[in-house]
Amino acid sequence: MIENPIDSHRISPSFHHRMARHAARVAAGNAGNAVRARIREEGKRPRPGMASHEEHGVDIGIEGLHKRFDMFTALRGVDLRIPSGQLLALLGPSGSGKTTLLRTLAGLEEPDSGRILFGERDATRLNLRERNVGLVFQHYALFPHLSVFENVAFGLRSRKRRKRPARAEIQKRVLELLERMQIGELRERLPDQLSGGQKQRVALARAMAIEPSVLLLDEPFGALDAKVRKELRRWLRDIHDRTGHTTVFVTHDQEEALELADRVVVMREGNIQQDGTPEQVYAEPANAFVYDFLGRSNSVAGNVHAGLFHPDGCDASFACGGVAEGAAQMYARPHDLALVAAGEGLASTVIDVRQLAGRNVLTLELPGQARVLEFDVGNDAQMDLPARGDTVSVRPLRYRVFASTNGSAA
């Protein structure tokens, strides 16, 4: 990869700040940073006011998990370890197996083979209640005839008598949770009197009321508008750091996973494609699928010969040591392209120019290529932008080349 980090306009500023902190910690070599590196390896980001993870969280072990539905295989021998107190995102396209994995962790689906461990306890055949799991769904699943207070108290009141807290303890616990979720003043309202964001806070409070060993969230913000989603992401991160629950959430939203999680697991067709920190999966994708799936990307088809990538339909070449010879794909982010002199890059034709907040986006057509390129130019008022129909030459400042398999990117 050629390095020239330029801010992505699709990833939040907080993610780039974490990228900078990550690089600084790696560069430092003193004893204090070594301790933080060990914590980061476990995916636990210490923050002020953070609760003890040992108090609420539990290690999760997933070993060789297989699950099949009729002719469709949803999970193919998944192995995963989630340390106590970690916030892990399962990310992938529809049909990748992420929701099946979450439902299997919850006890809503039974695996065909493999096992699930909560700490040292084999939870593979236990039901949801026996696992003491808190669940939050995309569409809230609140009881419409119960007030906010009674919705949150429901899990506690429905316990068997010998395990049910006293009435005063339930009252105290629920009121404390509602205040923590910043919805204490809504305790007497019914769900249809709440906004979407308020309903999701109630759903999370209900899941946390039973003091779960594991908190599972299935597309928790998928039904909310973009502004509310951003607000609730920050709020959920803060709640997680204060409570220390082991948390697993499923999302289609890449920005959500990169900004919110300690660790991201990218799935495809029932397999784990990459498992790492948000910084790792974005900056160091394990394969072409992960690169193309995370954020905006451009793909150029070509061939590798003698350590050089030669794009189809173009005379330019690009260094790519270590890539097997033969068909390959070169990937580059739209913000990692630059205009160069004719003959020094990819000759292309401008087919569209769009002005977006903070940047201009050129759509470029390359001869011999099935996919067009997107090029983020920036928003310099003194820059003369190319017009539709103009011929320009662009060169990636940072890129990755992956060998192809049967004509498809590996």
Tab-separated table of C-alpha atoms in Angstrom:
chain	number	residue	atom	x	y	z
A	1	MET	CA	0.000	0.000	0.000
A	2	ILE	CA	1.200	3.535	-0.755
A	3	GLU	CA	0.574	5.703	2.297
A	4	ASN	CA	-0.898	9.201	2.120
A	5	PRO	CA	-3.727	9.349	4.664
A	6	ILE	CA	-6.389	11.831	3.582
A	7	ASP	CA	-9.571	12.208	5.628
A	8	SER	CA	-12.547	10.232	4.377
A	9	HIS	CA	-15.718	12.294	4.104
A	10	ARG	CA	-17.881	9.287	4.862
A	11	ILE	CA	-16.337	8.378	8.204
A	12	SER	CA	-17.013	10.499	11.288
A	13	PRO	CA	-14.322	12.808	12.732
A	14	SER	CA	-14.275	10.806	15.964
A	15	PHE	CA	-13.159	7.734	14.017
A	16	HIS	CA	-10.217	9.637	12.501
A	17	HIS	CA	-9.289	10.989	15.931
A	18	ARG	CA	-9.175	7.396	17.174
A	19	MET	CA	-7.026	6.472	14.172
A	20	ALA	CA	-4.547	9.188	15.163
A	21	ARG	CA	-4.532	8.072	18.800
A	22	HIS	CA	-4.035	4.462	17.700
A	23	ALA	CA	-0.988	5.403	15.590
A	24	ALA	CA	0.495	7.441	18.431
A	25	ARG	CA	0.110	4.588	20.897
A	26	VAL	CA	1.748	2.134	18.514
A	27	ALA	CA	4.705	4.486	18.049
A	28	ALA	CA	5.240	4.936	21.783
A	29	GLY	CA	7.257	2.305	23.586
A	30	ASN	CA	7.158	3.165	27.280
A	31	ALA	CA	5.694	0.922	29.952
A	32	GLY	CA	2.455	2.882	30.263
A	33	ASN	CA	1.712	2.484	26.577
A	34	ALA	CA	2.494	-1.218	26.789
A	35	VAL	CA	-0.270	-1.574	29.372
A	36	ARG	CA	-2.694	0.349	27.180
A	37	ALA	CA	-1.729	-1.800	24.199
A	38	ARG	CA	-2.635	-4.900	26.195
A	39	ILE	CA	-5.992	-3.351	27.111
A	40	ARG	CA	-6.599	-2.410	23.487
A	41	GLU	CA	-5.801	-5.953	22.381
A	42	GLU	CA	-8.665	-7.076	24.600
A	43	GLY	CA	-10.828	-4.361	23.073
A	44	LYS	CA	-11.408	-2.445	26.321
A	45	ARG	CA	-11.023	1.303	26.095
A	46	PRO	CA	-10.644	2.725	29.615
A	47	ARG	CA	-12.593	5.942	30.115
A	48	PRO	CA	-13.407	8.125	33.134
A	49	GLY	CA	-16.255	6.740	35.224
A	50	MET	CA	-16.024	3.325	33.581
A	51	ALA	CA	-17.463	0.464	35.633
A	52	SER	CA	-15.525	-2.674	36.454
A	53	HIS	CA	-15.972	-5.145	33.608
A	54	GLU	CA	-15.674	-8.029	35.988
A	55	GLU	CA	-18.780	-6.753	37.764
A	56	HIS	CA	-21.178	-6.980	34.810
A	57	GLY	CA	-19.514	-8.612	31.807
A	58	VAL	CA	-18.723	-12.195	30.926
A	59	ASP	CA	-16.323	-13.738	28.409
A	60	ILE	CA	-18.044	-15.321	25.400
A	61	GLY	CA	-16.508	-18.253	23.553
A	62	ILE	CA	-17.868	-19.420	20.179
A	63	GLU	CA	-16.398	-22.668	18.903
A	64	GLY	CA	-17.043	-24.224	15.480
A	65	LEU	CA	-20.610	-22.927	15.171
A	66	HIS	CA	-22.610	-24.342	12.235
A	67	LYS	CA	-26.216	-23.478	11.412
A	68	ARG	CA	-28.259	-24.493	8.385
A	69	PHE	CA	-31.801	-23.554	7.336
A	70	ASP	CA	-33.098	-26.086	4.768
A	71	MET	CA	-30.754	-25.572	1.779
A	72	PHE	CA	-29.140	-22.397	3.123
A	73	THR	CA	-26.044	-22.537	5.330
A	74	ALA	CA	-26.070	-19.480	7.610
A	75	LEU	CA	-22.963	-20.231	9.716
A	76	ARG	CA	-19.931	-22.213	8.586
A	77	GLY	CA	-17.802	-23.195	11.569
A	78	VAL	CA	-17.574	-19.770	13.200
A	79	ASP	CA	-14.907	-19.384	15.913
A	80	LEU	CA	-14.832	-16.226	18.001
A	81	ARG	CA	-13.825	-15.057	21.467
A	82	ILE	CA	-15.337	-11.921	23.001
A	83	PRO	CA	-13.610	-10.732	26.191
A	84	SER	CA	-15.634	-9.488	29.141
A	85	GLY	CA	-16.712	-5.866	28.811
A	86	GLN	CA	-16.040	-5.557	25.087
A	87	LEU	CA	-18.398	-3.853	22.639
A	88	LEU	CA	-18.248	-5.891	19.432
A	89	ALA	CA	-19.967	-5.141	16.117
A	90	LEU	CA	-21.060	-7.856	13.684
A	91	LEU	CA	-20.982	-6.243	10.258
A	92	GLY	CA	-21.796	-7.634	6.838
A	93	PRO	CA	-24.273	-7.647	3.945
A	94	SER	CA	-27.678	-9.321	4.103
A	95	GLY	CA	-27.321	-13.089	4.312
A	96	SER	CA	-23.816	-12.949	5.794
A	97	GLY	CA	-24.878	-14.769	8.983
A	98	LYS	CA	-24.488	-11.920	11.485
A	99	THR	CA	-28.112	-11.953	12.685
A	100	THR	CA	-28.129	-15.760	12.891
A	101	LEU	CA	-24.984	-15.600	15.015
A	102	LEU	CA	-26.609	-13.035	17.327
A	103	ARG	CA	-29.805	-15.088	17.635
A	104	THR	CA	-27.744	-18.195	18.373
A	105	LEU	CA	-25.923	-16.317	21.133
A	106	ALA	CA	-29.312	-15.317	22.536
A	107	GLY	CA	-30.678	-18.855	22.504
A	108	LEU	CA	-33.347	-18.031	19.897
A	109	GLU	CA	-31.688	-20.410	17.414
A	110	GLU	CA	-30.020	-23.732	18.195
A	111	PRO	CA	-26.794	-24.514	16.326
A	112	ASP	CA	-26.441	-27.732	14.358
A	113	SER	CA	-22.954	-28.187	15.820
A	114	GLY	CA	-20.363	-26.302	17.838
A	115	ARG	CA	-20.797	-24.703	21.226
A	116	ILE	CA	-21.206	-21.389	23.041
A	117	LEU	CA	-19.510	-20.611	26.343
A	118	PHE	CA	-20.477	-17.834	28.755
A	119	GLY	CA	-17.384	-17.740	30.917
A	120	GLU	CA	-16.733	-21.380	31.862
A	121	ARG	CA	-20.417	-22.293	31.452
A	122	ASP	CA	-21.579	-24.215	28.379
A	123	ALA	CA	-24.638	-22.239	27.245
A	124	THR	CA	-25.199	-24.025	23.917
A	125	ARG	CA	-28.500	-25.699	24.928
A	126	LEU	CA	-29.720	-23.082	27.414
A	127	ASN	CA	-32.710	-20.892	26.601
A	128	LEU	CA	-32.674	-17.099	26.614
A	129	ARG	CA	-33.763	-16.763	30.250
A	130	GLU	CA	-31.244	-19.331	31.472
A	131	ARG	CA	-28.479	-17.435	29.679
A	132	ASN	CA	-29.494	-14.152	31.362
A	133	VAL	CA	-29.222	-12.260	28.097
A	134	GLY	CA	-30.562	-8.749	27.463
A	135	LEU	CA	-32.018	-8.269	23.961
A	136	VAL	CA	-32.735	-5.039	22.094
A	137	PHE	CA	-34.466	-5.227	18.693
A	138	GLN	CA	-34.659	-2.760	15.825
A	139	HIS	CA	-38.389	-2.215	16.295
A	140	TYR	CA	-38.305	-1.896	20.089
A	141	ALA	CA	-40.844	-4.715	20.855
A	142	LEU	CA	-42.360	-2.667	23.709
A	143	PHE	CA	-45.677	-3.655	25.280
A	144	PRO	CA	-48.092	-0.991	23.976
A	145	HIS	CA	-50.485	-1.227	26.963
A	146	LEU	CA	-47.764	-0.806	29.603
A	147	SER	CA	-46.205	2.458	30.737
A	148	VAL	CA	-42.487	3.144	30.296
A	149	PHE	CA	-41.935	2.201	33.947
A	150	GLU	CA	-43.819	-1.098	33.633
A	151	ASN	CA	-42.082	-1.989	30.357
A	152	VAL	CA	-38.706	-1.654	32.046
A	153	ALA	CA	-39.892	-3.496	35.164
A	154	PHE	CA	-41.456	-6.357	33.201
A	155	GLY	CA	-38.413	-8.657	33.153
A	156	LEU	CA	-37.968	-8.307	36.909
A	157	ARG	CA	-41.653	-8.793	37.761
A	158	SER	CA	-41.912	-11.904	35.560
A	159	ARG	CA	-39.174	-13.804	37.397
A	160	LYS	CA	-40.036	-16.776	39.550
A	161	ARG	CA	-40.893	-15.771	43.107
A	162	ARG	CA	-37.647	-16.970	44.658
A	163	LYS	CA	-35.571	-14.944	42.186
A	164	ARG	CA	-37.842	-11.892	42.005
A	165	PRO	CA	-36.550	-8.749	43.738
A	166	ALA	CA	-38.708	-7.079	46.355
A	167	ARG	CA	-41.184	-4.436	45.168
A	168	ALA	CA	-39.062	-1.635	46.631
A	169	GLU	CA	-35.908	-2.974	44.933
A	170	ILE	CA	-37.695	-3.136	41.555
A	171	GLN	CA	-38.929	0.443	42.037
A	172	LYS	CA	-35.431	1.652	42.910
A	173	ARG	CA	-33.687	-0.203	40.075
A	174	VAL	CA	-36.139	0.914	37.382
A	175	LEU	CA	-36.110	4.568	38.430
A	176	GLU	CA	-32.302	4.584	38.491
A	177	LEU	CA	-32.193	3.082	34.990
A	178	LEU	CA	-34.700	5.590	33.614
A	179	GLU	CA	-32.620	8.457	35.000
A	180	ARG	CA	-29.447	6.956	33.549
A	181	MET	CA	-31.188	6.701	30.164
A	182	GLN	CA	-32.351	10.324	30.537
A	183	ILE	CA	-36.028	9.396	30.275
A	184	GLY	CA	-37.047	9.568	33.940
A	185	GLU	CA	-39.741	12.156	33.222
A	186	LEU	CA	-41.394	9.767	30.724
A	187	ARG	CA	-42.019	6.923	33.160
A	188	GLU	CA	-45.842	7.217	33.098
A	189	ARG	CA	-46.169	7.528	29.312
A	190	LEU	CA	-47.291	4.763	26.966
A	191	PRO	CA	-45.034	3.734	24.041
A	192	ASP	CA	-47.213	5.427	21.404
A	193	GLN	CA	-46.566	8.745	23.179
A	194	LEU	CA	-42.797	8.445	22.631
A	195	SER	CA	-40.446	9.309	19.781
A	196	GLY	CA	-38.379	6.609	18.101
A	197	GLY	CA	-35.256	7.575	20.030
A	198	GLN	CA	-37.143	7.530	23.343
A	199	LYS	CA	-38.587	4.091	22.558
A	200	GLN	CA	-35.115	2.723	21.873
A	201	ARG	CA	-33.890	4.039	25.216
A	202	VAL	CA	-36.795	2.312	26.939
A	203	ALA	CA	-35.967	-0.936	25.125
A	204	LEU	CA	-32.348	-0.719	26.248
A	205	ALA	CA	-33.346	0.086	29.829
A	206	ARG	CA	-35.636	-2.962	29.861
A	207	ALA	CA	-32.790	-5.171	28.608
A	208	MET	CA	-30.411	-3.832	31.263
A	209	ALA	CA	-32.907	-4.047	34.142
A	210	ILE	CA	-32.356	-7.789	34.557
A	211	GLU	CA	-28.604	-7.172	34.972
A	212	PRO	CA	-27.726	-9.385	31.996
A	213	SER	CA	-24.419	-11.158	31.614
A	214	VAL	CA	-24.510	-10.321	27.894
A	215	LEU	CA	-26.253	-7.478	26.047
A	216	LEU	CA	-27.285	-8.230	22.441
A	217	LEU	CA	-28.542	-5.567	20.034
A	218	ASP	CA	-30.036	-6.382	16.623
A	219	GLU	CA	-29.862	-3.316	14.325
A	220	PRO	CA	-30.722	-1.144	17.351
A	221	PHE	CA	-30.860	2.152	15.450
A	222	GLY	CA	-32.030	0.912	12.046
A	223	ALA	CA	-35.540	2.372	12.358
A	224	LEU	CA	-34.337	5.863	13.340
A	225	ASP	CA	-33.434	8.876	11.216
A	226	ALA	CA	-29.779	9.747	10.662
A	227	LYS	CA	-29.550	12.568	13.227
A	228	VAL	CA	-31.144	10.520	16.031
A	229	ARG	CA	-28.916	7.539	15.167
A	230	LYS	CA	-25.789	9.650	15.611
A	231	GLU	CA	-27.000	10.990	18.950
A	232	LEU	CA	-27.904	7.528	20.251
A	233	ARG	CA	-24.571	6.062	19.116
A	234	ARG	CA	-22.668	8.484	21.326
A	235	TRP	CA	-25.091	7.875	24.165
A	236	LEU	CA	-24.844	4.067	23.880
A	237	ARG	CA	-21.034	4.238	23.876
A	238	ASP	CA	-21.146	6.259	27.093
A	239	ILE	CA	-23.657	3.878	28.713
A	240	HIS	CA	-21.505	0.898	27.750
A	241	ASP	CA	-18.376	2.429	29.255
A	242	ARG	CA	-20.204	3.177	32.501
A	243	THR	CA	-21.798	-0.269	32.904
A	244	GLY	CA	-19.139	-2.588	31.464
A	245	HIS	CA	-21.565	-5.077	29.898
A	246	THR	CA	-20.253	-7.509	27.306
A	247	THR	CA	-22.133	-6.181	24.284
A	248	VAL	CA	-22.617	-7.572	20.775
A	249	PHE	CA	-24.547	-5.609	18.164
A	250	VAL	CA	-25.511	-6.330	14.575
A	251	THR	CA	-25.517	-3.527	12.039
A	252	HIS	CA	-25.526	-2.848	8.296
A	253	ASP	CA	-24.220	0.668	8.980
A	254	GLN	CA	-20.452	0.706	8.449
A	255	GLU	CA	-19.976	4.145	9.989
A	256	GLU	CA	-21.916	2.993	13.045
A	257	ALA	CA	-19.679	-0.049	13.497
A	258	LEU	CA	-16.438	1.901	12.973
A	259	GLU	CA	-17.393	4.725	15.325
A	260	LEU	CA	-19.078	2.768	18.117
A	261	ALA	CA	-17.351	-0.599	18.504
A	262	ASP	CA	-14.146	-1.669	20.244
A	263	ARG	CA	-13.864	-4.459	17.706
A	264	VAL	CA	-15.461	-5.200	14.329
A	265	VAL	CA	-16.136	-8.647	12.883
A	266	VAL	CA	-16.881	-8.535	9.138
A	267	MET	CA	-18.907	-11.515	7.915
A	268	ARG	CA	-19.769	-12.935	4.506
A	269	GLU	CA	-21.680	-16.104	3.580
A	270	GLY	CA	-21.476	-17.512	7.100
A	271	ASN	CA	-17.726	-16.949	7.488
A	272	ILE	CA	-15.655	-14.323	9.290
A	273	GLN	CA	-13.695	-12.317	6.720
A	274	GLN	CA	-11.842	-10.101	9.193
A	275	ASP	CA	-11.748	-9.574	12.940
A	276	GLY	CA	-9.999	-6.514	14.339
A	277	THR	CA	-10.230	-3.005	15.716
A	278	PRO	CA	-12.134	-0.413	13.644
A	279	GLU	CA	-8.786	1.102	12.703
A	280	GLN	CA	-7.443	-2.240	11.458
A	281	VAL	CA	-10.400	-3.313	9.345
A	282	TYR	CA	-10.643	0.071	7.632
A	283	ALA	CA	-6.948	0.837	7.104
A	284	GLU	CA	-5.699	-2.756	6.680
A	285	PRO	CA	-8.504	-4.765	5.036
A	286	ALA	CA	-7.751	-8.492	4.917
A	287	ASN	CA	-9.121	-9.020	1.409
A	288	ALA	CA	-10.868	-7.339	-1.485
A	289	PHE	CA	-14.328	-8.009	-0.076
A	290	VAL	CA	-13.581	-6.152	3.159
A	291	TYR	CA	-11.978	-3.256	1.268
A	292	ASP	CA	-14.930	-2.937	-1.101
A	293	PHE	CA	-17.523	-3.372	1.648
A	294	LEU	CA	-16.177	-0.811	4.118
A	295	GLY	CA	-16.696	2.776	3.018
A	296	ARG	CA	-16.561	4.049	-0.544
A	297	SER	CA	-14.080	2.407	-2.854
A	298	ASN	CA	-12.990	2.276	-6.470
A	299	SER	CA	-12.020	-0.935	-8.237
A	300	VAL	CA	-9.861	-1.214	-11.368
A	301	ALA	CA	-9.442	-4.553	-13.150
A	302	GLY	CA	-6.112	-5.629	-14.594
A	303	ASN	CA	-3.198	-8.051	-14.384
A	304	VAL	CA	-0.097	-8.448	-12.250
A	305	HIS	CA	3.222	-9.156	-13.943
A	306	ALA	CA	6.744	-8.881	-12.508
A	307	GLY	CA	5.576	-7.051	-9.401
A	308	LEU	CA	3.556	-4.455	-11.304
A	309	PHE	CA	-0.203	-4.032	-11.696
A	310	HIS	CA	-1.274	-3.178	-15.257
A	311	PRO	CA	-4.867	-1.857	-15.535
A	312	ASP	CA	-6.927	-3.104	-18.453
A	313	GLY	CA	-7.159	-0.481	-21.194
A	314	CYS	CA	-4.395	1.727	-19.750
A	315	ASP	CA	-0.636	2.055	-20.229
A	316	ALA	CA	0.073	3.024	-16.611
A	317	SER	CA	1.481	0.551	-14.066
A	318	PHE	CA	1.562	0.391	-10.264
A	319	ALA	CA	3.919	-1.386	-7.871
A	320	CYS	CA	2.337	-4.343	-6.052
A	321	GLY	CA	5.043	-6.557	-4.591
A	322	GLY	CA	3.915	-9.873	-3.141
A	323	VAL	CA	0.751	-10.240	-5.230
A	324	ALA	CA	0.446	-13.427	-7.299
A	325	GLU	CA	0.770	-12.989	-11.049
A	326	GLY	CA	-2.394	-13.057	-13.133
A	327	ALA	CA	-5.772	-11.333	-12.983
A	328	ALA	CA	-6.117	-8.844	-10.149
A	329	GLN	CA	-8.058	-5.851	-8.881
A	330	MET	CA	-6.669	-2.544	-7.624
A	331	TYR	CA	-8.696	-0.710	-4.970
A	332	ALA	CA	-8.458	2.937	-3.919
A	333	ARG	CA	-10.669	5.280	-1.892
A	334	PRO	CA	-12.199	8.299	-3.689
A	335	HIS	CA	-10.262	10.668	-1.394
A	336	ASP	CA	-6.980	8.878	-2.206
A	337	LEU	CA	-6.872	9.928	-5.884
A	338	ALA	CA	-5.010	12.916	-7.313
A	339	LEU	CA	-4.924	14.710	-10.657
A	340	VAL	CA	-1.633	14.202	-12.496
A	341	ALA	CA	-0.165	15.114	-15.854
A	342	ALA	CA	-1.303	13.235	-18.939
A	343	GLY	CA	0.461	9.904	-19.289
A	344	GLU	CA	1.286	9.627	-15.566
A	345	GLY	CA	-1.908	7.971	-14.372
A	346	LEU	CA	-5.257	6.559	-15.425
A	347	ALA	CA	-6.588	8.418	-18.459
A	348	SER	CA	-10.321	8.900	-17.978
A	349	THR	CA	-13.329	10.923	-19.106
A	350	VAL	CA	-15.391	13.051	-16.740
A	351	ILE	CA	-19.030	11.949	-17.011
A	352	ASP	CA	-20.451	13.757	-13.964
A	353	VAL	CA	-19.549	16.558	-11.538
A	354	ARG	CA	-21.431	16.877	-8.235
A	355	GLN	CA	-21.072	19.407	-5.445
A	356	LEU	CA	-21.619	17.940	-1.987
A	357	ALA	CA	-21.083	19.377	1.479
A	358	GLY	CA	-17.381	20.125	1.834
A	359	ARG	CA	-16.258	18.483	-1.396
A	360	ASN	CA	-16.747	18.015	-5.129
A	361	VAL	CA	-17.136	14.548	-6.582
A	362	LEU	CA	-16.105	13.658	-10.111
A	363	THR	CA	-17.384	10.490	-11.748
A	364	LEU	CA	-14.825	9.161	-14.225
A	365	GLU	CA	-15.106	6.585	-16.977
A	366	LEU	CA	-12.021	4.510	-17.810
A	367	PRO	CA	-11.565	2.694	-21.121
A	368	GLY	CA	-11.652	-1.076	-20.715
A	369	GLN	CA	-13.216	-0.907	-17.230
A	370	ALA	CA	-16.692	-2.032	-16.184
A	371	ARG	CA	-16.802	0.233	-13.111
A	372	VAL	CA	-16.601	4.000	-13.062
A	373	LEU	CA	-14.331	5.849	-10.606
A	374	GLU	CA	-15.415	8.357	-7.963
A	375	PHE	CA	-12.878	11.088	-7.198
A	376	ASP	CA	-13.241	13.481	-4.231
A	377	VAL	CA	-11.583	16.694	-5.335
A	378	GLY	CA	-12.160	18.907	-2.289
A	379	ASN	CA	-13.881	22.280	-2.096
A	380	ASP	CA	-11.211	24.838	-2.943
A	381	ALA	CA	-13.023	27.874	-4.358
A	382	GLN	CA	-9.973	28.785	-6.468
A	383	MET	CA	-9.684	25.373	-8.078
A	384	ASP	CA	-10.833	25.033	-11.684
A	385	LEU	CA	-12.875	21.847	-11.784
A	386	PRO	CA	-12.945	19.711	-14.907
A	387	ALA	CA	-16.241	19.750	-16.808
A	388	ARG	CA	-18.262	16.894	-18.207
A	389	GLY	CA	-16.576	15.461	-21.254
A	390	ASP	CA	-13.091	16.591	-20.236
A	391	THR	CA	-10.226	14.097	-20.295
A	392	VAL	CA	-8.203	13.911	-17.079
A	393	SER	CA	-5.470	11.698	-15.687
A	394	VAL	CA	-5.702	10.471	-12.079
A	395	ARG	CA	-3.364	8.411	-9.962
A	396	PRO	CA	-4.078	6.731	-6.611
A	397	LEU	CA	-1.915	8.033	-3.761
A	398	ARG	CA	-2.797	4.990	-1.673
A	399	TYR	CA	-4.138	1.695	-2.983
A	400	ARG	CA	-4.267	-2.077	-2.525
A	401	VAL	CA	-3.980	-4.793	-5.153
A	402	PHE	CA	-5.623	-8.190	-4.598
A	403	ALA	CA	-5.248	-11.253	-6.789
A	404	SER	CA	-8.452	-12.441	-8.455
A	405	THR	CA	-10.003	-15.909	-8.375
A	406	ASN	CA	-11.884	-16.996	-11.471
A	407	GLY	CA	-12.128	-13.380	-12.571
A	408	SER	CA	-13.588	-12.159	-9.264
A	409	ALA	CA	-11.752	-10.241	-6.568
A	410	ALA	CA	-10.640	-12.572	-3.817
